[in-house]
Coordinates of C-alpha atoms in Angstrom, one line a residue:
Chain A
M1449 CA 66.7 105.4 134.1
A1450 CA 69.1 102.4 134.6
R1451 CA 69.3 101.0 137.7
Q1452 CA 65.6 100.9 138.9
S1453 CA 64.3 97.5 139.0
L1454 CA 61.4 97.3 141.6
E1455 CA 57.6 97.4 140.6
P1456 CA 55.5 99.2 143.3
S1457 CA 52.1 98.0 143.5
R1458 CA 49.4 99.7 144.3
D1459 CA 48.0 96.8 146.9
P1460 CA 49.2 97.7 150.9
A1461 CA 49.3 94.2 151.8
D1462 CA 52.6 94.4 149.4
Y1463 CA 54.4 96.8 151.7
T1464 CA 56.2 96.0 155.1
F1465 CA 56.1 99.1 156.9
T1466 CA 53.5 102.2 156.7
H1467 CA 54.4 105.5 158.3
R1468 CA 51.5 108.2 158.4
L1469 CA 52.2 111.8 158.4
R1470 CA 50.0 114.9 157.7
A1471 CA 50.3 117.1 154.3
R1472 CA 51.3 120.8 155.5
F1473 CA 49.9 123.7 154.1
A1474 CA 53.4 125.1 153.2
E1475 CA 53.7 122.1 150.8
T1476 CA 50.5 123.1 148.6
D1477 CA 50.7 124.9 145.5
A1478 CA 48.5 127.3 143.9
M1479 CA 46.8 124.5 141.8
G1480 CA 45.4 124.1 145.5
V1481 CA 47.1 120.4 145.9
I1482 CA 50.3 119.1 147.3
H1483 CA 53.2 120.2 145.2
H1484 CA 54.6 117.2 143.7
A1485 CA 58.2 118.1 144.9
A1486 CA 56.6 117.7 148.6
Y1487 CA 56.6 114.1 148.3
L1488 CA 60.1 113.4 148.0
P1489 CA 60.5 114.3 152.0
Y1490 CA 57.6 112.3 152.6
L1491 CA 59.3 109.2 151.1
E1492 CA 62.5 110.4 153.3
E1493 CA 60.4 110.7 156.3
A1494 CA 59.0 107.0 156.0
R1495 CA 62.2 105.7 155.2
V1496 CA 63.9 107.5 158.5
E1497 CA 60.8 106.1 160.5
Y1498 CA 61.4 102.6 158.9
L1499 CA 65.0 102.6 159.9
R1500 CA 64.2 103.3 163.6
A1501 CA 61.5 100.7 163.6
V1502 CA 64.3 98.1 162.6
G1503 CA 66.2 99.1 165.2
H1504 CA 69.0 101.3 163.2
P1505 CA 67.7 105.3 163.4
Y1506 CA 69.4 107.0 160.7
D1507 CA 71.0 109.4 163.0
V1508 CA 72.7 106.8 164.8
V1509 CA 73.8 105.1 161.5
R1510 CA 75.0 108.6 160.1
G1511 CA 76.9 109.5 163.2
G1512 CA 79.2 106.7 164.0
E1513 CA 83.1 107.2 163.6
S1514 CA 84.2 107.5 160.1
E1515 CA 85.1 103.6 159.8
D1516 CA 81.4 102.6 160.5
A1517 CA 79.3 105.6 160.0
R1518 CA 77.0 105.2 156.7
E1519 CA 75.1 107.2 154.9
F1520 CA 72.3 106.3 151.9
P1521 CA 72.1 108.7 149.4
V1522 CA 69.6 108.8 146.9
L1523 CA 70.9 107.5 143.3
E1524 CA 67.7 107.7 141.7
V1525 CA 64.0 108.6 142.3
S1526 CA 60.9 107.8 140.2
V1527 CA 57.1 109.3 141.4
Q1528 CA 54.1 108.1 139.7
Y1529 CA 51.6 110.3 140.8
R1530 CA 48.0 109.1 140.6
R1531 CA 45.5 111.2 142.3
P1532 CA 46.4 114.6 144.1
L1533 CA 47.0 115.0 147.8
E1534 CA 45.6 117.8 149.7
F1535 CA 46.3 119.8 152.3
D1536 CA 45.7 118.3 156.0
D1537 CA 45.5 114.9 154.2
E1538 CA 46.9 112.1 156.5
V1539 CA 49.2 110.5 154.2
D1540 CA 50.0 106.8 154.6
V1541 CA 53.5 106.0 153.3
A1542 CA 53.7 102.3 152.5
L1543 CA 57.2 100.9 151.8
R1544 CA 59.3 97.7 151.2
I1545 CA 63.0 97.4 151.0
G1546 CA 64.5 95.0 148.0
A1547 CA 66.4 94.8 145.1
V1548 CA 69.8 94.4 147.1
R1549 CA 72.8 94.5 144.5
G1550 CA 76.2 94.8 145.7
A1551 CA 76.4 98.2 147.6
T1552 CA 73.1 99.7 146.2
F1553 CA 69.4 99.1 147.3
Q1554 CA 65.8 99.9 146.7
I1555 CA 62.6 101.1 148.3
A1556 CA 59.4 101.0 146.8
Y1557 CA 56.5 103.2 147.8
L1558 CA 52.8 103.6 148.0
L1559 CA 51.6 106.6 149.1
S1560 CA 47.8 106.4 150.3
A1561 CA 45.0 108.8 151.7
N1562 CA 41.3 107.7 152.9
G1563 CA 42.7 104.4 151.8
E1564 CA 42.7 105.3 148.0
P1565 CA 46.4 105.1 145.9
R1566 CA 47.4 108.6 145.4
A1567 CA 51.1 108.0 144.1
T1568 CA 53.7 105.2 144.0
A1569 CA 57.3 105.8 144.0
V1570 CA 60.6 103.8 144.0
T1571 CA 64.1 105.4 145.4
V1572 CA 68.1 103.9 144.6
H1573 CA 70.2 104.1 147.3
G1574 CA 74.0 104.1 147.5
C1575 CA 76.2 103.6 150.4
V1576 CA 79.0 105.8 151.7
D1577 CA 81.1 106.0 154.9
G1578 CA 81.6 109.0 156.9
R1579 CA 84.2 110.4 154.4
G1580 CA 81.7 110.0 151.5
R1581 CA 83.6 107.0 149.7
P1582 CA 81.7 104.0 148.7
A1583 CA 81.4 101.6 151.4
R1584 CA 79.9 98.1 152.2
L1585 CA 76.3 97.6 152.7
P1586 CA 75.5 97.0 156.6
G1587 CA 74.7 93.5 157.0
W1588 CA 71.3 94.5 158.4
V1589 CA 70.4 96.4 155.1
R1590 CA 70.7 92.6 153.5
D1591 CA 68.7 90.9 156.3
T1592 CA 66.1 93.8 156.2
A1593 CA 65.5 93.3 152.6
G1594 CA 65.4 89.5 152.8
A1595 CA 63.0 89.9 155.9
A1596 CA 60.6 91.9 153.5
T1597 CA 60.2 89.5 150.9
A1598 CA 58.4 87.9 153.6
P1599 CA 54.6 89.4 154.7
P1600 CA 55.0 90.7 158.0
A1601 CA 53.2 93.9 158.1
V1602 CA 54.7 96.6 161.1
R1603 CA 53.0 99.5 161.7
S1604 CA 54.8 102.6 162.6
S1605 CA 53.9 105.3 165.2
P1606 CA 54.1 108.6 164.4
P1607 CA 56.5 110.4 167.2
S1608 CA 55.0 110.2 170.4
Chain B
M683 CA 57.8 145.9 163.0
A684 CA 54.8 147.4 163.9
R685 CA 51.9 145.3 165.1
Q686 CA 53.7 142.6 167.3
S687 CA 53.0 142.9 170.8
L688 CA 53.7 139.5 172.4
E689 CA 56.6 138.6 174.2
P690 CA 57.5 134.5 174.1
S691 CA 59.0 133.3 177.3
R692 CA 61.0 130.6 177.5
D693 CA 58.7 128.9 180.2
P694 CA 56.7 126.2 178.8
A695 CA 53.7 126.8 181.5
D696 CA 53.3 129.9 179.6
Y697 CA 51.7 128.3 176.8
T698 CA 48.3 126.4 176.2
F699 CA 48.9 123.9 173.6
T700 CA 51.8 121.9 172.5
H701 CA 52.5 119.9 169.0
R702 CA 55.3 117.6 168.6
L703 CA 57.2 117.0 165.1
R704 CA 59.9 115.4 164.0
A705 CA 63.0 117.2 162.4
R706 CA 63.3 116.0 158.8
F707 CA 66.7 115.4 157.0
A708 CA 65.4 117.2 154.0
E709 CA 65.0 120.5 156.3
T710 CA 68.9 120.5 157.4
D711 CA 71.6 122.4 155.8
A712 CA 75.3 122.3 155.1
M713 CA 76.0 123.5 158.6
G714 CA 74.8 120.2 160.0
V715 CA 71.6 121.7 161.3
I716 CA 68.0 122.2 160.5
H717 CA 67.7 125.8 158.2
H718 CA 66.2 128.5 159.5
A719 CA 63.5 128.8 157.0
A720 CA 62.2 125.5 158.2
Y721 CA 60.9 126.6 161.2
L722 CA 57.8 128.7 159.7
P723 CA 56.6 125.5 158.3
Y724 CA 56.8 124.2 161.9
L725 CA 55.0 127.1 163.5
E726 CA 52.3 126.5 160.6
E727 CA 52.0 122.9 161.6
A728 CA 51.2 123.5 165.1
R729 CA 48.8 126.4 164.7
V730 CA 46.9 123.8 162.3
E731 CA 46.7 121.2 165.1
Y732 CA 45.9 123.5 167.4
L733 CA 42.8 124.9 165.6
R734 CA 41.8 121.2 165.3
A735 CA 42.5 120.7 168.6
V736 CA 39.8 123.6 169.6
G737 CA 37.4 122.2 167.3
H738 CA 37.7 124.3 163.9
P739 CA 40.1 122.3 161.6
Y740 CA 41.5 124.8 159.6
D741 CA 40.8 122.9 156.4
V742 CA 36.9 123.2 157.4
V743 CA 37.6 127.2 158.3
R744 CA 39.3 127.7 154.8
G745 CA 36.5 125.5 153.1
G746 CA 33.3 127.1 153.9
E747 CA 31.2 128.9 151.2
S748 CA 32.6 132.5 150.3
E749 CA 31.0 134.3 153.2
D750 CA 31.7 132.0 156.3
A751 CA 35.3 130.9 154.4
R752 CA 37.8 132.0 156.5
E753 CA 41.8 132.3 156.1
F754 CA 44.5 133.9 158.2
P755 CA 47.4 135.1 156.3
V756 CA 50.2 135.8 158.0
L757 CA 50.9 139.5 158.5
E758 CA 54.4 139.3 160.2
V759 CA 56.9 136.5 161.7
S760 CA 59.8 137.1 163.9
V761 CA 61.9 134.1 165.2
Q762 CA 64.7 134.0 167.7
Y763 CA 67.1 131.4 167.1
R764 CA 68.7 130.2 170.6
R765 CA 70.0 127.0 169.8
P766 CA 70.4 125.1 166.7
L767 CA 68.1 122.0 166.1
E768 CA 69.3 119.3 164.4
F769 CA 67.9 116.3 162.5
D770 CA 65.4 113.9 164.2
D771 CA 65.4 116.1 166.9
E772 CA 61.6 115.7 168.4
V773 CA 60.4 119.4 168.5
D774 CA 58.1 120.5 171.0
V775 CA 56.5 123.6 169.3
A776 CA 54.0 125.3 172.4
L777 CA 51.8 128.2 171.5
R778 CA 49.6 130.5 172.9
I779 CA 47.3 133.1 171.2
G780 CA 46.5 136.5 172.1
A781 CA 46.6 140.1 171.5
V782 CA 43.1 140.0 169.7
R783 CA 42.9 143.5 168.2
G784 CA 40.5 144.3 165.4
A785 CA 40.6 141.8 162.8
T786 CA 44.3 140.4 163.8
F787 CA 45.6 138.5 166.4
Q788 CA 49.0 136.9 167.6
I789 CA 50.4 133.8 168.4
A790 CA 53.6 133.3 170.6
Y791 CA 55.8 130.3 170.2
L792 CA 58.3 128.5 171.9
L793 CA 60.1 125.3 170.1
S794 CA 61.8 123.0 172.6
A795 CA 63.7 119.7 172.1
N796 CA 65.1 117.4 174.9
G797 CA 63.6 120.4 177.2
E798 CA 65.8 122.7 176.3
P799 CA 64.4 125.9 174.5
R800 CA 65.7 126.5 170.8
A801 CA 63.8 129.4 169.6
T802 CA 61.0 131.4 170.3
A803 CA 58.7 133.1 167.5
V804 CA 55.6 135.3 166.9
T805 CA 53.0 135.3 164.2
V806 CA 50.7 138.1 163.6
H807 CA 47.9 136.9 161.4
G808 CA 44.9 138.7 159.6
C809 CA 41.7 137.6 158.5
V810 CA 40.0 137.3 154.7
D811 CA 37.4 135.6 153.2
G812 CA 37.0 133.5 150.7
R813 CA 37.5 135.6 147.7
G814 CA 40.7 137.5 149.9
R815 CA 38.6 140.3 151.0
P816 CA 39.5 141.5 154.8
A817 CA 36.6 140.1 157.2
R818 CA 35.4 139.5 160.9
L819 CA 37.6 137.4 163.1
P820 CA 35.3 134.7 163.7
G821 CA 33.9 134.8 167.8
W822 CA 35.7 131.5 168.7
V823 CA 39.0 133.0 167.8
R824 CA 38.4 135.7 170.1
D825 CA 37.1 133.0 172.7
T826 CA 40.2 131.3 172.3
A827 CA 42.5 133.8 172.8
G828 CA 40.7 135.2 175.9
A829 CA 40.7 131.2 177.3
A830 CA 44.4 131.1 176.5
T831 CA 45.1 133.6 179.5
A832 CA 43.7 131.0 181.6
P833 CA 46.3 128.1 182.4
P834 CA 44.8 125.0 180.9
A835 CA 47.7 122.8 179.4
V836 CA 46.4 121.0 176.5
R837 CA 48.6 118.1 174.9
S838 CA 48.3 117.7 171.6
S839 CA 48.8 113.9 169.9
P840 CA 50.4 113.6 166.3
P841 CA 48.4 112.2 163.9
S842 CA 47.2 108.8 164.6
Chain C
M1001 CA 62.9 140.2 170.1
A1002 CA 66.0 141.7 172.0
R1003 CA 68.5 142.4 169.6
Q1004 CA 66.9 143.5 166.4
S1005 CA 67.6 147.2 166.0
L1006 CA 67.0 148.4 162.2
E1007 CA 64.3 149.5 160.9
P1008 CA 63.8 148.7 157.4
S1009 CA 62.3 151.6 155.1
R1010 CA 59.9 151.1 152.3
D1011 CA 62.3 153.6 150.4
P1012 CA 64.6 151.8 147.7
A1013 CA 66.8 154.7 148.0
D1014 CA 67.8 153.6 151.6
Y1015 CA 69.1 150.0 150.7
T1016 CA 72.8 150.0 149.0
F1017 CA 72.5 146.6 146.9
T1018 CA 69.6 144.9 145.0
H1019 CA 69.0 141.3 143.7
R1020 CA 66.7 140.3 141.8
L1021 CA 65.0 136.7 141.5
R1022 CA 61.8 135.1 139.9
A1023 CA 59.2 133.8 142.2
R1024 CA 58.8 129.9 141.8
F1025 CA 55.6 127.9 141.5
A1026 CA 57.1 125.4 143.7
E1027 CA 56.8 128.3 146.4
T1028 CA 53.2 129.3 145.7
D1029 CA 50.5 127.9 148.3
A1030 CA 46.7 127.1 148.2
M1031 CA 45.8 130.6 148.7
G1032 CA 47.5 131.2 145.3
V1033 CA 50.1 133.3 146.6
I1034 CA 54.1 132.9 147.4
H1035 CA 54.1 131.2 150.9
H1036 CA 55.4 133.2 153.6
A1037 CA 57.7 130.6 154.4
A1038 CA 59.9 131.0 150.8
Y1039 CA 60.7 134.5 151.6
L1040 CA 63.4 133.8 153.8
P1041 CA 65.1 131.9 151.0
Y1042 CA 65.1 135.1 149.1
L1043 CA 66.8 136.8 151.7
E1044 CA 69.6 134.1 152.2
E1045 CA 69.8 134.5 148.3
A1046 CA 70.3 138.4 148.4
R1047 CA 72.9 138.3 150.8
V1048 CA 74.8 135.4 149.0
E1049 CA 74.7 137.6 146.2
Y1050 CA 75.5 140.7 148.0
L1051 CA 78.8 139.0 149.5
R1052 CA 79.8 138.3 145.9
A1053 CA 79.3 141.6 144.7
V1054 CA 81.5 142.9 147.8
G1055 CA 84.0 140.4 147.0
H1056 CA 83.7 137.6 149.7
P1057 CA 81.7 134.9 148.2
Y1058 CA 80.1 133.1 150.6
D1059 CA 81.2 129.6 149.7
V1060 CA 85.0 131.0 150.0
V1061 CA 84.0 133.0 153.6
R1062 CA 82.5 129.5 154.5
G1063 CA 85.8 127.2 152.8
G1064 CA 88.7 128.6 154.9
E1065 CA 90.7 126.6 157.0
S1066 CA 89.2 126.1 160.1
E1067 CA 91.1 129.2 162.1
D1068 CA 89.9 131.3 158.8
A1069 CA 86.6 130.3 158.2
R1070 CA 83.4 132.0 159.0
E1071 CA 79.8 131.6 158.9
F1072 CA 76.9 133.9 159.7
P1073 CA 74.4 132.0 161.5
V1074 CA 70.6 133.6 161.5
L1075 CA 70.2 134.5 165.2
E1076 CA 66.9 136.3 164.4
V1077 CA 64.6 137.1 161.6
S1078 CA 61.5 138.9 161.2
V1079 CA 59.6 139.9 158.1
Q1080 CA 56.4 142.4 157.8
Y1081 CA 54.2 140.9 154.8
R1082 CA 52.6 144.2 153.2
R1083 CA 51.1 142.7 149.9
P1084 CA 51.3 139.2 148.3
L1085 CA 54.1 138.0 146.0
E1086 CA 52.9 135.8 143.1
F1087 CA 54.0 133.1 140.6
D1088 CA 56.5 134.5 138.2
D1089 CA 57.0 138.1 140.1
E1090 CA 60.3 139.3 139.4
V1091 CA 61.4 140.4 142.9
D1092 CA 63.7 143.0 144.0
V1093 CA 65.7 142.2 147.1
A1094 CA 67.2 145.6 148.3
L1095 CA 69.2 145.2 151.6
R1096 CA 71.6 147.2 153.6
I1097 CA 73.8 145.9 156.2
G1098 CA 74.3 147.8 159.5
A1099 CA 74.3 147.8 163.5
V1100 CA 77.4 146.1 163.8
R1101 CA 77.7 145.2 167.5
G1102 CA 80.7 142.7 168.9
A1103 CA 80.2 139.8 166.8
T1104 CA 76.4 140.4 165.4
F1105 CA 75.4 142.5 162.8
Q1106 CA 72.2 143.0 160.8
I1107 CA 70.4 143.4 157.6
A1108 CA 67.3 145.2 156.8
Y1109 CA 65.4 144.0 153.4
L1110 CA 62.9 145.7 151.1
L1111 CA 61.1 143.6 148.9
S1112 CA 59.5 144.9 145.8
A1113 CA 57.8 143.5 142.6
N1114 CA 56.8 145.9 139.9
G1115 CA 57.8 148.5 141.9
E1116 CA 55.7 148.3 144.8
P1117 CA 57.2 147.5 148.3
R1118 CA 55.7 143.8 149.1
A1119 CA 57.7 143.0 152.0
T1120 CA 60.3 144.3 154.8
A1121 CA 62.6 142.4 156.7
V1122 CA 65.3 142.5 159.3
T1123 CA 67.8 139.7 159.9
V1124 CA 70.6 139.7 162.7
H1125 CA 73.4 137.3 162.2
G1126 CA 76.2 136.0 164.3
C1127 CA 79.5 134.8 163.4
V1128 CA 81.4 131.5 163.9
D1129 CA 84.5 129.7 162.8
G1130 CA 84.7 126.4 160.8
R1131 CA 84.1 124.4 164.1
G1132 CA 81.1 126.5 165.0
R1133 CA 82.8 128.4 167.7
P1134 CA 81.9 132.1 168.1
A1135 CA 84.5 134.2 166.3
R1136 CA 85.5 137.8 165.4
L1137 CA 83.7 139.4 162.7
P1138 CA 85.9 140.0 159.4
G1139 CA 87.1 143.6 159.3
W1140 CA 85.3 143.6 155.6
V1141 CA 82.0 143.0 157.3
R1142 CA 82.2 146.0 159.6
D1143 CA 83.8 147.9 156.8
T1144 CA 80.6 147.5 154.4
A1145 CA 78.3 147.9 157.1
G1146 CA 80.3 151.5 157.6
A1147 CA 80.4 152.2 154.2
A1148 CA 76.4 151.0 153.5
T1149 CA 76.1 154.2 155.7
A1150 CA 77.0 156.4 152.5
P1151 CA 74.3 156.2 149.4
P1152 CA 76.2 154.1 146.6
A1153 CA 73.6 152.1 145.2
V1154 CA 75.0 149.0 143.8
R1155 CA 72.9 146.9 141.5
S1156 CA 73.7 142.8 140.8
S1157 CA 73.2 140.9 138.2
P1158 CA 71.6 137.6 138.2
P1159 CA 73.7 134.4 137.2
S1160 CA 75.5 135.1 133.9
Chain D
M1382 CA 56.7 103.7 135.9
A1383 CA 54.7 103.2 132.8
R1384 CA 54.5 106.1 130.6
Q1385 CA 58.0 107.5 130.5
S1386 CA 60.0 106.8 127.2
L1387 CA 62.6 109.9 127.0
E1388 CA 65.8 108.8 127.5
P1389 CA 67.8 112.1 128.6
S1390 CA 71.0 111.7 127.4
R1391 CA 74.2 113.3 128.9
D1392 CA 75.0 115.3 125.6
P1393 CA 74.2 118.9 125.7
A1394 CA 73.8 118.8 122.0
D1395 CA 70.6 116.8 122.5
Y1396 CA 68.8 119.7 124.4
T1397 CA 67.4 122.6 122.6
F1398 CA 66.9 125.1 125.5
T1399 CA 69.3 125.8 128.5
H1400 CA 68.2 127.5 131.9
R1401 CA 71.2 128.7 134.3
L1402 CA 70.3 129.1 137.9
R1403 CA 72.3 129.5 141.4
A1404 CA 72.0 126.5 143.9
R1405 CA 70.7 127.9 147.1
F1406 CA 72.4 127.3 150.8
A1407 CA 68.8 126.8 151.8
E1408 CA 68.6 123.7 149.6
T1409 CA 71.9 122.3 150.8
D1410 CA 71.4 119.5 153.3
A1411 CA 73.8 117.7 156.3
M1412 CA 75.1 115.7 153.9
G1413 CA 77.0 119.1 152.5
V1414 CA 75.3 119.1 149.1
I1415 CA 71.9 120.0 147.6
H1416 CA 69.5 118.1 148.8
H1417 CA 67.7 115.3 146.3
A1418 CA 64.3 116.8 146.9
A1419 CA 65.7 120.5 145.6
Y1420 CA 66.1 119.4 141.8
L1421 CA 62.4 119.1 141.2
P1422 CA 62.2 122.8 141.3
Y1423 CA 65.4 123.1 139.3
L1424 CA 62.9 121.2 136.7
E1425 CA 60.0 123.4 137.3
E1426 CA 62.0 126.4 137.0
A1427 CA 63.7 125.3 133.8
R1428 CA 60.4 124.5 132.5
V1429 CA 58.7 127.8 133.6
E1430 CA 61.8 129.7 131.4
Y1431 CA 61.2 127.2 128.5
L1432 CA 57.5 128.3 128.3
R1433 CA 58.3 132.3 128.2
A1434 CA 61.3 131.8 125.7
V1435 CA 58.6 130.2 123.3
G1436 CA 56.2 132.6 123.8
H1437 CA 53.6 131.1 126.2
P1438 CA 54.7 132.5 129.8
Y1439 CA 53.0 129.5 132.2
D1440 CA 51.7 132.5 134.1
V1441 CA 49.5 133.6 130.8
V1442 CA 48.7 130.2 129.8
R1443 CA 47.3 129.3 133.2
G1444 CA 45.2 132.5 133.6
G1445 CA 43.2 132.4 130.4
E1446 CA 39.3 131.9 131.0
S1447 CA 38.4 128.6 132.3
E1448 CA 38.0 127.2 128.8
D1449 CA 41.1 128.2 127.8
A1450 CA 43.2 128.0 131.0
R1451 CA 45.8 125.0 130.6
E1452 CA 48.0 123.9 133.2
F1453 CA 50.6 120.7 132.8
P1454 CA 50.1 118.9 136.3
V1455 CA 53.1 116.8 136.8
L1456 CA 52.0 113.3 136.2
E1457 CA 55.4 111.5 136.6
V1458 CA 58.9 112.5 137.8
S1459 CA 61.9 110.4 137.5
V1460 CA 65.7 111.8 138.6
Q1461 CA 69.2 110.1 138.2
Y1462 CA 71.5 111.8 140.7
R1463 CA 75.4 111.2 139.2
R1464 CA 77.4 113.6 140.9
P1465 CA 76.0 116.3 143.7
L1466 CA 75.6 119.5 143.0
E1467 CA 76.8 122.0 145.9
F1468 CA 75.8 125.5 147.8
D1469 CA 76.5 128.0 145.4
D1470 CA 77.1 126.0 141.8
E1471 CA 76.0 127.5 138.7
V1472 CA 73.5 125.0 137.3
D1473 CA 72.7 124.5 133.7
V1474 CA 69.1 122.6 133.3
A1475 CA 69.0 121.8 129.9
L1476 CA 65.7 120.4 128.3
R1477 CA 64.0 119.1 125.3
I1478 CA 60.1 118.2 124.9
G1479 CA 59.2 115.4 123.2
A1480 CA 56.7 112.3 123.2
V1481 CA 53.4 114.1 122.9
R1482 CA 50.9 111.6 123.0
G1483 CA 47.5 112.3 123.4
A1484 CA 47.0 114.9 126.1
T1485 CA 50.4 114.1 127.3
F1486 CA 54.0 115.0 126.9
Q1487 CA 57.3 114.4 128.3
I1488 CA 60.6 116.5 129.2
A1489 CA 63.8 115.4 129.0
Y1490 CA 66.5 117.1 131.2
L1491 CA 70.4 117.1 131.6
L1492 CA 71.5 119.0 134.7
S1493 CA 75.5 120.3 134.6
A1494 CA 77.5 122.5 136.6
N1495 CA 81.1 123.4 135.6
G1496 CA 80.3 121.4 132.3
E1497 CA 80.1 118.1 134.1
P1498 CA 76.8 116.0 134.1
R1499 CA 75.2 116.1 137.6
A1500 CA 72.1 114.5 137.0
T1501 CA 69.2 113.8 134.5
A1502 CA 65.6 113.6 134.9
V1503 CA 61.9 113.2 132.7
T1504 CA 58.8 115.0 133.9
V1505 CA 55.5 113.4 132.3
H1506 CA 53.3 116.1 132.1
G1507 CA 49.3 116.0 131.3
C1508 CA 47.2 118.8 130.8
V1509 CA 43.7 120.3 132.4
D1510 CA 41.9 123.5 132.0
G1511 CA 40.8 126.2 134.5
R1512 CA 38.4 123.8 136.3
G1513 CA 40.9 120.7 136.5
R1514 CA 39.6 118.9 133.8
P1515 CA 41.4 116.9 131.2
A1516 CA 41.9 118.9 128.2
R1517 CA 43.4 119.2 125.1
L1518 CA 46.9 119.9 124.4
P1519 CA 47.3 123.2 122.9
G1520 CA 48.7 123.3 119.6
W1521 CA 52.0 125.3 120.1
V1522 CA 52.9 122.2 122.7
R1523 CA 52.7 119.6 119.9
D1524 CA 54.7 122.0 117.4
T1525 CA 57.2 123.1 120.0
A1526 CA 57.8 119.1 120.5
G1527 CA 58.0 118.5 116.8
A1528 CA 60.7 121.2 116.5
A1529 CA 62.3 120.0 119.2
T1530 CA 63.6 117.3 117.4
A1531 CA 65.1 119.6 115.1
P1532 CA 68.8 121.0 116.7
P1533 CA 68.8 124.4 117.5
A1534 CA 70.0 125.6 120.6
V1535 CA 68.3 128.4 122.2
R1536 CA 70.3 129.4 125.3
S1537 CA 67.9 131.3 128.0
S1538 CA 68.7 134.2 130.1
P1539 CA 68.0 134.5 133.7
P1540 CA 65.5 137.2 135.0
S1541 CA 66.7 140.6 133.9

């Protein structure tokens, strides 16, 4: 894999935002644990909550007029599974944004349950406009990634 | 469909428990709305939160020793889609349990977003023990269903 | 559920088309069987293969210019689970179309594995144009439904 | 990501087995393409067909008595998305097994549609017995991986 450069650590202090979710029964498999493919929607759900927390809800980002609308398609993903997640686990998905390069950026993730690391992951994102054409990254993504190198830990709340 | 007898109403006051969840981007489809198959895990997630709220978390119910463990497999499901759900909608899944007959029971659901009904559904459940053999319904299911004919509306909180 | 009128039988001879698929490991759950929500994409996959077999591939049906394009959103679904499907089962999804009423039609399904019925289902579909507005059913849907009352059994081939 | 060492090429001739599948409508998302998480079950489906083709169907491998049963949990996955897959695309998932090290092995993948590369991927697998304890890799995995460095291209057939 070419582009990925972030190294996701197992120390929650290295992340700037955490979203908690609950592992669904529908996401288990016949090994009795959460199926490995179910982790990708977990990462996505955490990204969406992060965008909301920094004031740029993804449905608004996507919903602008064609020139202003932006989508951040996933160009690469990698996940390292360390210990299984199980049904009904409360999963803390911690993330930090970084490695802004041209029109791409990366996000590192740490998934924990009961305070123990369960998986780490990295996604690489591009940026396209409302017609699917490559587009400039909004300035706030760059700013957010810069700010993310600073320590402040934000804790999300689930939908209320 | 033979067994289903509950009639899910569109009046939230007819339900005894509500769980709120957030529609995921991964659950959308190329029509731009939440794919119809994604509603079934929504119903399940609400059932699981309901069991937790009434003091019988499903992982505990499932996890007992073989004689005591119980699972409630879905024998039937029906969903009536009224208006689409969209990405990032906050979905209120209201439910009430009823129609306990022998070792089966039914659950009626109303899914709403922005205070508007989006879908109604019914699931019919059986009861099996830890080895998958048909088993007696726990008394608390029967009690819960009886109590559910009374009005008290419980409001769930999302994972916290 | 109001609209559904088809009664899906357990006799394969009552169906006009069969699509075979293989149950995925990702579709299993911690009970060791195929999760009940996974059946809905099975029904959809069979519908798509049916449309292809009758000369109206769904991507063509959907892809016309706005006035001619048609989508058949699911208005209702019901599934009766009779015996579990398991990982790696070859599943025969038999279907027949019927109950054309105004701009809606219904499809009945029988899911079998190893020659044994595992589930029956019904879906009710509407018809919208490329802008999502209610639209007339294409004549060929009506014709297909009429033809489906006659016996000819068509056997699909999987992707080749 | 620590362990992954295979480099998936974009030349189909570098792979030893190909499985063809059809992209489902349920797997699309609101960007109008196949959602990135849906690729992981595609890889898994191809692995399962590969095991069948080399005479070791995964349900048999998993189903032995506790001492002999083996599962190959995914320890790592990475996917590089090059061009989107769309609804109804016929997807060729080519794979080769390699990098056997102790009780782990890796698989490289190339996903193509219409003869064009759409994605590459690598999975890293462990080996556990029927009780989930780390276990020796079956000899045939090692043999298969060795054979995979030789050129013979096997073409799978879909379920028939």
